[in-house]
Short mmCIF file of C-alpha atoms in Angstrom, two decimals:
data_model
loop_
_atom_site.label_atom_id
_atom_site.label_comp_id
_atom_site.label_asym_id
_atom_site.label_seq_id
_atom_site.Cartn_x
_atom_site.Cartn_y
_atom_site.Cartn_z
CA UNK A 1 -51.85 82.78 -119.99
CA UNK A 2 -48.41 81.91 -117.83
CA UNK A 3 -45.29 83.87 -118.12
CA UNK A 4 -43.47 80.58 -118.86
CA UNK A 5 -45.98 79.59 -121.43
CA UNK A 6 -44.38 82.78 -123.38
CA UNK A 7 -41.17 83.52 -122.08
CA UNK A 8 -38.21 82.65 -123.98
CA UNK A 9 -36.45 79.53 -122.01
CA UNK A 10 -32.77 80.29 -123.47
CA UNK A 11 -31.45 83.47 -121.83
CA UNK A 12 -28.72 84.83 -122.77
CA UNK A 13 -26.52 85.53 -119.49
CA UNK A 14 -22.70 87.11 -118.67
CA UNK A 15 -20.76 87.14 -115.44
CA UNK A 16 -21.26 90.60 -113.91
CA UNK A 17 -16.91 90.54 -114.50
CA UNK A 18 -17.47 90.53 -117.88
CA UNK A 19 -16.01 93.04 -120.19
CA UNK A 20 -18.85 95.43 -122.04
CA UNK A 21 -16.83 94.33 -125.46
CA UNK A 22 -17.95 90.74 -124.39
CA UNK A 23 -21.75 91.92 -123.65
CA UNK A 24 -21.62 93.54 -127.14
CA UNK A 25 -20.06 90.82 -128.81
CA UNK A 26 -22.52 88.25 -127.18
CA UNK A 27 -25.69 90.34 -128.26
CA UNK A 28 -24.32 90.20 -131.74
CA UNK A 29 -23.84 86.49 -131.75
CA UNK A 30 -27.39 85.86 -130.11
CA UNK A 31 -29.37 88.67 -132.19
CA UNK A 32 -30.39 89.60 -128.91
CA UNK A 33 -30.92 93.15 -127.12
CA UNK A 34 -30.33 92.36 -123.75
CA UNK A 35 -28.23 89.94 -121.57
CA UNK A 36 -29.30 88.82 -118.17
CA UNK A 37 -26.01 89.51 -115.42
CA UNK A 38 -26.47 86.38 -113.20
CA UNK A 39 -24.62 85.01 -110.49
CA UNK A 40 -25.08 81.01 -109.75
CA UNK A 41 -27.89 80.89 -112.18
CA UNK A 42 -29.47 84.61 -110.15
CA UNK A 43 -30.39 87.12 -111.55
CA UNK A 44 -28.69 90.34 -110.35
CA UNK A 45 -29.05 92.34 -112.96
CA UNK A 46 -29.63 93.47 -116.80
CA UNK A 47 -27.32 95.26 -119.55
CA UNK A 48 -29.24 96.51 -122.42
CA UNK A 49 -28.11 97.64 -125.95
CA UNK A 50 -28.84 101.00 -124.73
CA UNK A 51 -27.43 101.02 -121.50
CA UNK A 52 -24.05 100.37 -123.83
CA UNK A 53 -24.73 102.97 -125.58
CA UNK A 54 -26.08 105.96 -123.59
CA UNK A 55 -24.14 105.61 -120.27
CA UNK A 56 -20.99 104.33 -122.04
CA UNK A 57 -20.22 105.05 -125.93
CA UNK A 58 -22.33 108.22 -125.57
CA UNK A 59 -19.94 109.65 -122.88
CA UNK A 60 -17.38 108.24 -124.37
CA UNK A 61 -15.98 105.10 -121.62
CA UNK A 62 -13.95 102.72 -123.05
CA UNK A 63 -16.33 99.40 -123.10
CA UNK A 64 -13.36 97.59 -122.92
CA UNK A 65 -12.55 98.51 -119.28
CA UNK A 66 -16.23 98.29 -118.19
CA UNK A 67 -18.01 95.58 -116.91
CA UNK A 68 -21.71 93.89 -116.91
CA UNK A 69 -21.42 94.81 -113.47
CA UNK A 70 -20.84 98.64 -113.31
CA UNK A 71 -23.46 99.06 -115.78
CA UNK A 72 -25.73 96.87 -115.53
CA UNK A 73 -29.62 97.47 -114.11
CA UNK A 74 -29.15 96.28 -110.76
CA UNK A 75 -31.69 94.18 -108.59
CA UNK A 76 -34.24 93.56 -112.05
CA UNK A 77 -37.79 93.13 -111.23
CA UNK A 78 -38.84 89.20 -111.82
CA UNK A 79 -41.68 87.60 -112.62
CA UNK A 80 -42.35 83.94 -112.00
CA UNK A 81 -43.18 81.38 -114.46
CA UNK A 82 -47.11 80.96 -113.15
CA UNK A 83 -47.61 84.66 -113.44
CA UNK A 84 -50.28 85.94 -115.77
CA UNK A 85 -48.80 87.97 -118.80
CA UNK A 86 -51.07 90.92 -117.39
CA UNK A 87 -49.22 90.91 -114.47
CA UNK A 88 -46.13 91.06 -116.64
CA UNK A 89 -47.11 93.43 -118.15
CA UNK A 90 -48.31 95.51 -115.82
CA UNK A 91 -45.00 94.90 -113.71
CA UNK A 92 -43.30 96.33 -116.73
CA UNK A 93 -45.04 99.32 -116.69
CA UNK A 94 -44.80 99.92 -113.16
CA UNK A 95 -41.15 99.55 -113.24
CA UNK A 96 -40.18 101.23 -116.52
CA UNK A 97 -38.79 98.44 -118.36
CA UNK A 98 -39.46 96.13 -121.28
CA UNK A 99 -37.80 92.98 -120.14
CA UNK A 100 -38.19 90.83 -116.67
CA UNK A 101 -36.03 87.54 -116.08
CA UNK A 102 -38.49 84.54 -115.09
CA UNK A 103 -37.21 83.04 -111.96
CA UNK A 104 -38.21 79.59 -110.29
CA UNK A 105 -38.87 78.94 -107.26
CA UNK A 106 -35.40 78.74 -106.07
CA UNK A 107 -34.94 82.84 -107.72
CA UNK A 108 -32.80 81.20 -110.34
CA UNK A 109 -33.24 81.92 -114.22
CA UNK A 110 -36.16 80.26 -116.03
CA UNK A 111 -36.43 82.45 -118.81
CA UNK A 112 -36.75 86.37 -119.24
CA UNK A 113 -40.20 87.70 -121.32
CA UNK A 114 -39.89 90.80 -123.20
CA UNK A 115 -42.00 93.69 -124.29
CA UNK A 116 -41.88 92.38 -127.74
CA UNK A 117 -43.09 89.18 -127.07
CA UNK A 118 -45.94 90.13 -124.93
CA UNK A 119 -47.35 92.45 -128.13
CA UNK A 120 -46.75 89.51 -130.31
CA UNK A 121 -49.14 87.20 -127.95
CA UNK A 122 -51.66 90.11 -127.53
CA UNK A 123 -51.42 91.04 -131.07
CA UNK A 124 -52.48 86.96 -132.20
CA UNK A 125 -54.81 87.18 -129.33
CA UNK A 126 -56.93 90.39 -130.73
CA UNK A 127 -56.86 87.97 -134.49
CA UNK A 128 -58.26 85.31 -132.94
CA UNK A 129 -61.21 87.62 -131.28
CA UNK A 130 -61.72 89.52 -135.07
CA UNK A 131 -61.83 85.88 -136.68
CA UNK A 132 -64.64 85.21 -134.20
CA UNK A 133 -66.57 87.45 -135.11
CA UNK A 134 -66.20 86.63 -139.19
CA UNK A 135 -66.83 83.03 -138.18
CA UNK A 136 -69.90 83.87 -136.62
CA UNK A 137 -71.16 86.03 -139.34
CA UNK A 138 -70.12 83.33 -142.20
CA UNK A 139 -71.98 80.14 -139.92
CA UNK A 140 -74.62 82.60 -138.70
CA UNK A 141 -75.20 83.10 -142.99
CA UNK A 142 -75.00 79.43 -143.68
CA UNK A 143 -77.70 78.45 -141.14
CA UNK A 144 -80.36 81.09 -142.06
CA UNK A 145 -80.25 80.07 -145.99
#
């Protein structure tokens, strides 16, 4: 399966001027972990939940004279939108996070694919493959009596 079979299509994005109080308030509003920091539809970088929280509450910054842009995870690994999910997956791991912005052709946002959605796809994935082998047993029953 594609990346942008899975990925979700409506990112959630700031300006890397904006304020961390905006981030936060913009996660809130989108029930959303994450926001993509893009530039002309780029990608440049990524502002987690708990990049808020550990490298700015946590040492105790005011997020109201921070920006997306001094805390944000700069140059964010990408994955294109005809890239297996293994690949995604595997790019996460490699790079230590659990959320990659899908870029088109042009490098501008597609989508972004998270962690969480990847388990949910494997997770149906490994149902289907224990309902085969119920189905088989139940037609494999019906034909021998």
């Amino acid at each position: 399966m594609r990346t942008g079979e899975v990925c979700r299509k409506d990112v959630v994005t700031v300006a890397p001027s904006a304020t961390l109080t905006d981030v936060s308030k913009r996660m809130r509003e989108k029930h959303v972990g994450s926001v993509v920091v893009a530039t002309d539809r780029k990608p440049v970088g990524i502002v987690t939940d708990r990049d808020i929280v550990v490298e700015v509450l946590a040492k105790g910054l005011d997020p109201a004279k921070l920006t997306a842009g001094d805390v944000m995870s700069r140059t964010p690994a990408i994955v294109g939108p005809d890239d297996d999910i293994l690949w995604a997956l595997k790019t996460m791991r490699d790079r230590g996070v659990r959320r990659l912005p899908v870029v088109d052709e042009r490098g501008e946002l597609a989508g972004i694919i998270a962690f969480d959605d990847l388990m949910q796809h494997v997770g149906t994935a490994l149902a289907d493959i224990a309902h085969v082998i119920g189905t088989e047993r139940l037609v494999e029953s019906l034909h021998r009596t």
